[in-house]
Amino acid sequence: MKKILFYCQNLLGMGHLVRTRELMRELVKTFEVCLIEGGQKVDGFAMLPEVEVVQLPTIQVEVFDSLQVGKQLQVVGSIMSLEAVKKFRQQQLIEVFDRFQPDVLITEGYPFSKNKALAFEMVPLLEHVRKSDRSTQVICSLRDIIMVKEFADREAEEKRRCEFVNHYYDAVLLHSDPSVHRLEDNISNTDSLTCPVYYTGYVVQSEPNRVEFDAADLALLNDATPKIVVSVGGGKLGHDLLESIIQAAPLIEQETIHRIVIFAGPLMGEAKYQQLVKLAQGKTNVSLRRFTPSLIAYLDRADLSISLGGYNTTMNILKTGVRSMIYPSDKDREQAIRAEKLEQLGLLKILDKSELQPELLARSIVDYLAEELTLNLENHLQLDGAKQASIVLQKLLKFHTKPVTPTIKIVAGSAKSAFAD
């Protein structure tokens, strides 16, 4: 059985890990898979039993408030210094590679995202792979929208990252439907890439075979009252949305009979969560929780989803076809770009910051619930990205399988030297 070593590092939320787990859910059917991860652990988020997991000492970026993200890495849950943790992680990555001897190394996001933050360990690992006697293919796994932050010289930064990919990587898996969003929508010089880029379609979460819901989940899911489900991913962002929803709840209750189920996020600070608990007191139509192991189960039963516009939440919305309002995080432009494109297709409605005033928000929600909508997503979007990614990898490793079906872009050119951060 061929081996895949998957590297995933969440620095802020948990979206990258959620998407990685879904990819691995498909990969374990064909490959032996080992995951290296170094992000903050989430209670209730279970990894696949078939996957060997190597947990690195945890690092993350500091969050100063709900909207501003600091650039400084920090160590979580250890008394070791940041420099000591960096050195330990760097050594451990190489040790795991040598022990596991993978046929494929997949890096989630890197080097198109978290490029400078993770260079301290990724450049040494990639150099080690290149010098290794083993013919390991190196592949970048990318979400649909990348490199949305401002750069002092964007053209130079794009050139630098493409040269880095040309130097170290054999292929890119882009988890997007090319009819909605293409790599060149973010990077102007994609023609300079010398490795193939495979469009897999969107990676959409599947419903786990067994989900052990707690009593609160079972009570809410079995309650026949129509539901509005509100979520903000990991919970480090979107606090203003949750506060506005709770404040608008009594006004919504005057117009429609709905239970508002709010998931604050497992990574939200305890002090902030307790503020929301206090704000929700006395709101008889509000149920506030931190986390559920299966948001999809709630969305399947919901009349309306209100959320930030992260990749995984948006994919859950597309999978279930639930009526949706998206409030894009203004951390950067990623969520806004995705939401704008899907709104143009009539698949969701964008909430603007100006609409968060409780009276306006309540009116927008009630009016949107009253609209007649018919969404048929399965016939319009490619939502089998995990399966198609596995097919691509089997093809690259020369498995006997059906032809690769994702849209494939192969560009020609000569390899160029890379620059390390």
Short mmCIF file of C-alpha atoms in Angstrom, two decimals:
data_model
loop_
_atom_site.label_atom_id
_atom_site.label_comp_id
_atom_site.label_asym_id
_atom_site.label_seq_id
_atom_site.Cartn_x
_atom_site.Cartn_y
_atom_site.Cartn_z
CA MET A 1 0.00 0.00 0.00
CA LYS A 2 1.36 3.41 -0.98
CA LYS A 3 1.96 5.93 1.81
CA ILE A 4 0.87 9.55 2.14
CA LEU A 5 2.33 11.91 4.73
CA PHE A 6 -0.03 14.86 5.25
CA TYR A 7 1.17 18.08 6.93
CA CYS A 8 -1.49 20.45 8.27
CA GLN A 9 -1.00 23.45 10.55
CA ASN A 10 -3.85 25.61 11.82
CA LEU A 11 -2.56 28.95 13.06
CA LEU A 12 -5.88 30.68 13.78
CA GLY A 13 -9.00 28.54 13.39
CA MET A 14 -9.68 24.91 12.52
CA GLY A 15 -10.81 25.11 8.89
CA HIS A 16 -7.65 23.67 7.37
CA LEU A 17 -7.82 20.66 9.67
CA VAL A 18 -11.51 20.04 8.91
CA ARG A 19 -10.80 20.00 5.17
CA THR A 20 -7.72 17.82 5.67
CA ARG A 21 -9.75 15.28 7.65
CA GLU A 22 -12.30 15.07 4.86
CA LEU A 23 -9.57 14.49 2.27
CA MET A 24 -8.04 11.78 4.43
CA ARG A 25 -11.45 10.14 4.90
CA GLU A 26 -11.25 9.33 1.18
CA LEU A 27 -7.50 8.70 1.00
CA VAL A 28 -7.50 5.97 3.68
CA LYS A 29 -9.59 3.82 1.36
CA THR A 30 -6.54 3.43 -0.88
CA PHE A 31 -3.47 4.68 0.97
CA GLU A 32 -1.73 4.37 4.31
CA VAL A 33 -1.95 7.87 5.76
CA CYS A 34 0.00 9.68 8.46
CA LEU A 35 -0.98 13.18 9.57
CA ILE A 36 1.43 15.69 11.10
CA GLU A 37 -0.41 18.54 12.77
CA GLY A 38 0.58 21.25 15.18
CA GLY A 39 -2.53 23.34 15.76
CA GLN A 40 -4.65 23.82 18.85
CA LYS A 41 -6.67 20.72 19.78
CA VAL A 42 -10.46 20.95 19.72
CA ASP A 43 -12.57 19.01 22.22
CA GLY A 44 -15.06 16.83 20.39
CA PHE A 45 -13.18 16.92 17.07
CA ALA A 46 -12.16 13.33 16.42
CA MET A 47 -9.54 12.27 13.94
CA LEU A 48 -10.03 9.18 11.78
CA PRO A 49 -8.96 5.94 13.53
CA GLU A 50 -7.27 4.72 10.32
CA VAL A 51 -4.86 7.68 10.33
CA GLU A 52 -1.65 7.77 12.32
CA VAL A 53 -1.44 11.21 13.93
CA VAL A 54 1.79 12.90 14.96
CA GLN A 55 1.03 15.91 17.16
CA LEU A 56 3.71 18.59 17.12
CA PRO A 57 4.09 21.07 19.97
CA THR A 58 1.26 23.54 19.40
CA ILE A 59 1.83 26.97 17.88
CA GLN A 60 -0.67 29.61 16.79
CA VAL A 61 -0.83 33.29 15.93
CA GLU A 62 -1.87 35.72 18.63
CA VAL A 63 -5.31 37.31 18.23
CA PHE A 64 -5.53 40.78 19.68
CA ASP A 65 -9.28 41.15 19.12
CA SER A 66 -12.04 39.62 17.03
CA LEU A 67 -10.90 41.31 13.82
CA GLN A 68 -7.17 41.96 14.04
CA VAL A 69 -4.80 39.05 13.71
CA GLY A 70 -1.29 39.38 15.07
CA LYS A 71 1.67 38.10 13.12
CA GLN A 72 3.61 36.82 16.11
CA LEU A 73 3.70 33.07 16.64
CA GLN A 74 3.14 31.85 20.16
CA VAL A 75 3.50 28.51 21.91
CA VAL A 76 0.39 26.91 23.40
CA GLY A 77 0.37 24.48 26.30
CA SER A 78 4.11 24.28 26.86
CA ILE A 79 6.74 26.05 28.93
CA MET A 80 9.25 25.71 26.10
CA SER A 81 10.36 28.91 24.39
CA LEU A 82 9.23 29.62 20.84
CA GLU A 83 12.75 29.08 19.51
CA ALA A 84 13.05 25.74 21.33
CA VAL A 85 9.68 24.62 19.96
CA LYS A 86 10.68 25.64 16.45
CA LYS A 87 13.88 23.60 16.64
CA PHE A 88 12.07 20.58 18.10
CA ARG A 89 9.35 20.69 15.44
CA GLN A 90 11.91 21.01 12.65
CA GLN A 91 13.73 17.90 13.86
CA GLN A 92 10.51 15.96 14.42
CA LEU A 93 9.25 16.60 10.90
CA ILE A 94 12.40 15.12 9.40
CA GLU A 95 12.34 12.17 11.80
CA VAL A 96 8.73 11.35 10.90
CA PHE A 97 9.52 11.56 7.19
CA ASP A 98 12.47 9.20 7.55
CA ARG A 99 10.49 6.74 9.65
CA PHE A 100 7.28 6.74 7.59
CA GLN A 101 9.01 6.86 4.17
CA PRO A 102 6.05 8.29 2.26
CA ASP A 103 5.43 8.02 -1.46
CA VAL A 104 3.69 11.40 -1.30
CA LEU A 105 4.14 14.39 0.99
CA ILE A 106 1.12 16.74 0.98
CA THR A 107 1.43 20.19 2.54
CA GLU A 108 -1.89 21.86 3.33
CA GLY A 109 -1.86 25.46 2.08
CA TYR A 110 1.89 25.89 2.21
CA PRO A 111 3.63 27.64 0.45
CA PHE A 112 0.74 29.75 -0.85
CA SER A 113 -0.52 30.36 2.68
CA LYS A 114 1.33 30.69 6.00
CA ASN A 115 4.40 31.05 3.82
CA LYS A 116 6.64 33.05 6.11
CA ALA A 117 5.23 31.79 9.39
CA LEU A 118 6.07 28.14 8.66
CA ALA A 119 9.24 28.50 6.59
CA PHE A 120 11.35 27.72 9.68
CA GLU A 121 10.31 24.05 9.50
CA MET A 122 8.99 23.58 5.99
CA VAL A 123 12.09 24.68 4.07
CA PRO A 124 14.34 22.25 5.99
CA LEU A 125 11.82 19.43 5.45
CA LEU A 126 11.49 20.13 1.73
CA GLU A 127 15.26 20.31 1.36
CA HIS A 128 15.53 16.98 3.18
CA VAL A 129 12.96 15.42 0.83
CA ARG A 130 14.86 16.64 -2.24
CA LYS A 131 18.11 15.14 -0.96
CA SER A 132 16.49 11.87 0.13
CA ASP A 133 17.12 8.66 -1.78
CA ARG A 134 13.36 8.07 -1.77
CA SER A 135 11.41 9.35 -4.79
CA THR A 136 8.69 11.11 -2.80
CA GLN A 137 6.29 13.33 -4.73
CA VAL A 138 5.57 16.65 -3.03
CA ILE A 139 2.09 18.08 -3.53
CA CYS A 140 0.40 21.26 -2.32
CA SER A 141 -3.25 20.97 -1.22
CA LEU A 142 -5.02 24.33 -1.66
CA ARG A 143 -8.44 25.73 -0.88
CA ASP A 144 -10.18 27.72 -3.60
CA ILE A 145 -9.10 31.28 -2.68
CA ILE A 146 -5.53 32.13 -1.69
CA MET A 147 -3.13 35.08 -1.31
CA VAL A 148 -5.83 37.67 -0.64
CA LYS A 149 -3.82 39.85 1.74
CA GLU A 150 -2.08 43.04 0.73
CA PHE A 151 1.58 42.86 -0.30
CA ALA A 152 4.06 45.71 -0.68
CA ASP A 153 4.99 44.31 -4.10
CA ARG A 154 2.37 41.76 -5.13
CA GLU A 155 3.97 40.91 -8.45
CA ALA A 156 7.27 40.09 -6.75
CA GLU A 157 5.54 38.02 -4.05
CA GLU A 158 3.58 36.00 -6.60
CA LYS A 159 6.76 35.39 -8.58
CA ARG A 160 8.63 34.30 -5.47
CA ARG A 161 5.98 31.78 -4.40
CA CYS A 162 5.58 30.31 -7.89
CA GLU A 163 9.35 29.87 -8.10
CA PHE A 164 9.29 28.17 -4.71
CA VAL A 165 6.62 25.73 -5.95
CA ASN A 166 8.59 25.07 -9.14
CA HIS A 167 11.66 24.24 -7.07
CA TYR A 168 10.11 21.88 -4.51
CA TYR A 169 6.70 20.65 -5.74
CA ASP A 170 5.47 18.08 -8.24
CA ALA A 171 1.80 19.12 -8.39
CA VAL A 172 -0.92 21.31 -6.88
CA LEU A 173 -4.39 20.08 -5.89
CA LEU A 174 -6.78 23.05 -6.01
CA HIS A 175 -10.02 22.31 -4.17
CA SER A 176 -12.25 24.54 -6.25
CA ASP A 177 -14.82 24.30 -9.00
CA PRO A 178 -13.05 26.04 -11.91
CA SER A 179 -16.37 27.37 -13.19
CA VAL A 180 -16.60 29.42 -9.98
CA HIS A 181 -13.03 30.28 -9.04
CA ARG A 182 -9.70 29.64 -10.76
CA LEU A 183 -6.12 29.98 -9.61
CA GLU A 184 -5.51 32.89 -11.96
CA ASP A 185 -8.27 34.82 -10.18
CA ASN A 186 -5.77 35.17 -7.31
CA ILE A 187 -2.38 34.86 -8.99
CA SER A 188 -1.68 36.70 -12.20
CA ASN A 189 1.43 34.74 -13.26
CA THR A 190 0.16 31.17 -13.04
CA ASP A 191 1.70 30.51 -16.45
CA SER A 192 5.07 30.57 -14.73
CA LEU A 193 4.18 27.42 -12.77
CA THR A 194 5.93 24.39 -14.21
CA CYS A 195 3.99 21.74 -12.27
CA PRO A 196 0.44 20.62 -13.08
CA VAL A 197 -2.52 22.15 -11.24
CA TYR A 198 -5.46 19.79 -10.74
CA TYR A 199 -8.92 21.22 -10.02
CA THR A 200 -10.59 18.62 -7.83
CA GLY A 201 -13.88 20.39 -7.19
CA TYR A 202 -14.91 21.48 -3.70
CA VAL A 203 -14.09 19.29 -0.71
CA VAL A 204 -17.40 18.85 1.08
CA GLN A 205 -17.80 17.20 4.47
CA SER A 206 -19.54 13.84 4.58
CA GLU A 207 -21.73 12.77 7.45
CA PRO A 208 -19.70 10.48 9.73
CA ASN A 209 -20.99 6.93 9.99
CA ARG A 210 -21.33 7.27 13.76
CA VAL A 211 -21.84 10.52 15.60
CA GLU A 212 -22.41 10.33 19.32
CA PHE A 213 -24.66 13.32 19.99
CA ASP A 214 -24.99 14.46 23.56
CA ALA A 215 -28.37 15.04 25.23
CA ALA A 216 -28.48 18.70 24.23
CA ASP A 217 -27.83 17.85 20.55
CA LEU A 218 -30.48 15.15 20.55
CA ALA A 219 -33.05 17.44 22.16
CA LEU A 220 -32.45 20.22 19.64
CA LEU A 221 -32.29 17.95 16.59
CA ASN A 222 -35.50 16.14 17.57
CA ASP A 223 -37.35 19.36 18.35
CA ALA A 224 -39.86 20.03 15.57
CA THR A 225 -39.64 23.81 15.97
CA PRO A 226 -38.24 25.45 12.78
CA LYS A 227 -34.61 26.43 13.23
CA ILE A 228 -32.19 29.20 12.39
CA VAL A 229 -28.63 27.88 12.80
CA VAL A 230 -25.87 30.40 13.49
CA SER A 231 -22.15 29.51 13.42
CA VAL A 232 -18.76 31.22 13.24
CA GLY A 233 -16.32 28.37 12.64
CA GLY A 234 -13.69 28.00 15.33
CA GLY A 235 -14.97 31.04 17.21
CA LYS A 236 -12.01 33.39 17.19
CA LEU A 237 -13.81 35.70 14.76
CA GLY A 238 -17.41 36.76 14.18
CA HIS A 239 -18.22 37.89 17.72
CA ASP A 240 -20.12 40.95 16.45
CA LEU A 241 -22.42 38.70 14.39
CA LEU A 242 -23.28 36.52 17.40
CA GLU A 243 -23.97 39.53 19.62
CA SER A 244 -26.26 41.07 17.00
CA ILE A 245 -28.16 37.82 16.47
CA ILE A 246 -28.80 37.43 20.19
CA GLN A 247 -29.94 41.05 20.49
CA ALA A 248 -32.24 40.61 17.47
CA ALA A 249 -33.75 37.36 18.79
CA PRO A 250 -36.73 38.94 20.65
CA LEU A 251 -37.61 40.96 17.53
CA ILE A 252 -37.43 37.84 15.36
CA GLU A 253 -39.65 36.00 17.83
CA GLN A 254 -42.36 38.63 17.35
CA GLU A 255 -42.48 37.86 13.61
CA THR A 256 -41.84 34.13 13.25
CA ILE A 257 -41.69 30.94 15.30
CA HIS A 258 -38.10 29.78 15.06
CA ARG A 259 -35.52 28.48 17.50
CA ILE A 260 -32.15 30.16 17.00
CA VAL A 261 -29.38 27.61 17.60
CA ILE A 262 -26.01 29.35 17.99
CA PHE A 263 -22.61 27.63 17.93
CA ALA A 264 -20.04 30.02 19.36
CA GLY A 265 -17.02 27.92 18.37
CA PRO A 266 -14.68 25.68 20.36
CA LEU A 267 -11.76 28.12 20.14
CA MET A 268 -13.61 31.15 21.49
CA GLY A 269 -12.10 32.47 24.73
CA GLU A 270 -14.02 31.55 27.85
CA ALA A 271 -14.50 35.17 28.91
CA LYS A 272 -16.10 36.04 25.57
CA TYR A 273 -18.29 32.96 25.67
CA GLN A 274 -19.57 33.87 29.12
CA GLN A 275 -20.45 37.35 27.83
CA LEU A 276 -22.62 35.70 25.18
CA VAL A 277 -24.18 33.41 27.78
CA LYS A 278 -25.14 36.47 29.83
CA LEU A 279 -26.47 38.28 26.76
CA ALA A 280 -28.61 35.25 25.82
CA GLN A 281 -30.23 34.96 29.23
CA GLY A 282 -33.97 35.46 29.02
CA LYS A 283 -34.04 35.01 25.22
CA THR A 284 -36.50 32.12 25.10
CA ASN A 285 -35.94 31.39 21.40
CA VAL A 286 -32.11 31.14 21.70
CA SER A 287 -30.03 28.03 22.37
CA LEU A 288 -26.33 28.84 22.77
CA ARG A 289 -23.70 26.08 22.49
CA ARG A 290 -19.99 25.93 21.85
CA PHE A 291 -19.61 23.06 19.38
CA THR A 292 -21.34 20.18 17.67
CA PRO A 293 -19.62 17.17 16.05
CA SER A 294 -21.94 17.45 13.07
CA LEU A 295 -23.06 20.88 11.95
CA ILE A 296 -24.42 19.24 8.81
CA ALA A 297 -27.11 17.47 10.84
CA TYR A 298 -28.36 20.86 12.02
CA LEU A 299 -28.17 22.44 8.57
CA ASP A 300 -30.17 19.55 7.13
CA ARG A 301 -32.99 20.46 9.53
CA ALA A 302 -32.64 24.26 9.34
CA ASP A 303 -34.77 26.81 7.55
CA LEU A 304 -31.86 29.24 7.54
CA SER A 305 -28.12 29.25 8.17
CA ILE A 306 -26.38 32.46 9.27
CA SER A 307 -22.60 32.25 9.41
CA LEU A 308 -19.21 33.55 8.48
CA GLY A 309 -18.07 32.51 5.02
CA GLY A 310 -15.16 30.14 5.68
CA TYR A 311 -14.49 27.33 3.22
CA ASN A 312 -15.91 24.44 5.24
CA THR A 313 -19.02 26.22 6.47
CA THR A 314 -19.77 27.36 2.93
CA MET A 315 -19.31 23.81 1.64
CA ASN A 316 -21.73 22.54 4.31
CA ILE A 317 -24.24 25.08 3.04
CA LEU A 318 -23.76 23.98 -0.56
CA LYS A 319 -24.05 20.31 0.38
CA THR A 320 -27.29 20.68 2.30
CA GLY A 321 -28.83 23.37 0.08
CA VAL A 322 -30.01 25.28 3.15
CA ARG A 323 -31.10 28.90 2.72
CA SER A 324 -28.08 30.91 3.82
CA MET A 325 -26.95 34.37 4.90
CA ILE A 326 -23.17 34.90 4.95
CA TYR A 327 -21.40 37.58 6.97
CA PRO A 328 -17.84 37.50 5.54
CA SER A 329 -15.05 38.02 8.03
CA ASP A 330 -13.06 41.17 7.33
CA LYS A 331 -9.81 39.56 8.49
CA ASP A 332 -8.99 39.51 4.76
CA ARG A 333 -10.87 39.24 1.44
CA GLU A 334 -11.06 35.45 1.19
CA GLN A 335 -14.56 35.00 2.60
CA ALA A 336 -15.95 38.03 0.80
CA ILE A 337 -14.67 36.85 -2.60
CA ARG A 338 -16.21 33.40 -2.13
CA ALA A 339 -19.53 34.79 -0.90
CA GLU A 340 -19.77 37.36 -3.69
CA LYS A 341 -19.28 34.73 -6.39
CA LEU A 342 -21.86 32.39 -4.87
CA GLU A 343 -24.33 35.22 -4.32
CA GLN A 344 -24.07 36.04 -8.03
CA LEU A 345 -25.14 32.45 -8.70
CA GLY A 346 -28.15 32.92 -6.42
CA LEU A 347 -26.88 30.40 -3.87
CA LEU A 348 -26.77 32.64 -0.79
CA LYS A 349 -27.29 36.17 0.52
CA ILE A 350 -24.51 38.39 1.89
CA LEU A 351 -25.01 40.23 5.16
CA ASP A 352 -23.30 43.62 5.27
CA LYS A 353 -21.83 45.05 8.44
CA SER A 354 -24.36 47.90 8.21
CA GLU A 355 -27.16 45.32 8.61
CA LEU A 356 -26.00 44.11 12.03
CA GLN A 357 -28.03 46.72 13.88
CA PRO A 358 -30.58 44.44 15.65
CA GLU A 359 -33.74 45.95 14.15
CA LEU A 360 -32.30 45.83 10.62
CA LEU A 361 -30.94 42.32 11.14
CA ALA A 362 -34.26 41.01 12.43
CA ARG A 363 -36.09 42.49 9.44
CA SER A 364 -33.55 41.05 6.97
CA ILE A 365 -33.89 37.58 8.51
CA VAL A 366 -37.69 37.59 8.56
CA ASP A 367 -37.91 38.90 4.98
CA TYR A 368 -35.38 36.37 3.70
CA LEU A 369 -37.26 33.51 5.34
CA ALA A 370 -40.38 34.64 3.51
CA GLU A 371 -38.74 34.57 0.06
CA GLU A 372 -39.38 31.61 -2.22
CA LEU A 373 -36.08 29.92 -3.06
CA THR A 374 -35.29 26.82 -5.06
CA LEU A 375 -31.68 25.68 -4.91
CA ASN A 376 -30.44 22.73 -6.96
CA LEU A 377 -26.74 22.71 -6.20
CA GLU A 378 -25.81 19.17 -7.14
CA ASN A 379 -26.31 19.86 -10.85
CA HIS A 380 -24.30 23.08 -10.88
CA LEU A 381 -21.21 22.66 -8.72
CA GLN A 382 -18.46 20.06 -8.41
CA LEU A 383 -18.77 18.89 -4.79
CA ASP A 384 -16.75 15.65 -4.83
CA GLY A 385 -13.31 17.15 -4.28
CA ALA A 386 -12.08 14.52 -1.81
CA LYS A 387 -12.86 11.64 -4.16
CA GLN A 388 -11.32 13.40 -7.13
CA ALA A 389 -8.20 14.27 -5.15
CA SER A 390 -7.72 10.58 -4.37
CA ILE A 391 -8.14 9.71 -8.05
CA VAL A 392 -5.49 12.27 -9.01
CA LEU A 393 -3.04 10.87 -6.46
CA GLN A 394 -3.65 7.32 -7.63
CA LYS A 395 -2.96 8.44 -11.18
CA LEU A 396 0.22 10.25 -10.17
CA LEU A 397 1.43 7.11 -8.42
CA LYS A 398 0.49 5.04 -11.47
CA PHE A 399 -2.28 3.06 -9.84
CA HIS A 400 -4.59 1.10 -12.11
CA THR A 401 -7.70 3.25 -11.94
CA LYS A 402 -10.15 5.14 -14.09
CA PRO A 403 -8.88 8.21 -15.95
CA VAL A 404 -8.44 11.39 -13.92
CA THR A 405 -11.64 13.39 -14.25
CA PRO A 406 -10.92 16.77 -12.62
CA THR A 407 -10.16 19.75 -14.81
CA ILE A 408 -6.40 19.73 -15.26
CA LYS A 409 -4.19 22.65 -16.16
CA ILE A 410 -0.66 21.74 -17.14
CA VAL A 411 1.76 24.52 -17.93
CA ALA A 412 5.12 24.15 -19.58
CA GLY A 413 8.34 25.94 -18.74
CA SER A 414 11.68 25.55 -17.11
CA ALA A 415 12.20 25.11 -13.38
CA LYS A 416 13.56 28.12 -11.52
CA SER A 417 15.44 28.45 -8.29
CA ALA A 418 13.39 29.11 -5.14
CA PHE A 419 13.80 31.59 -2.36
CA ALA A 420 13.44 30.57 1.27
CA ASP A 421 11.85 32.91 3.81
#
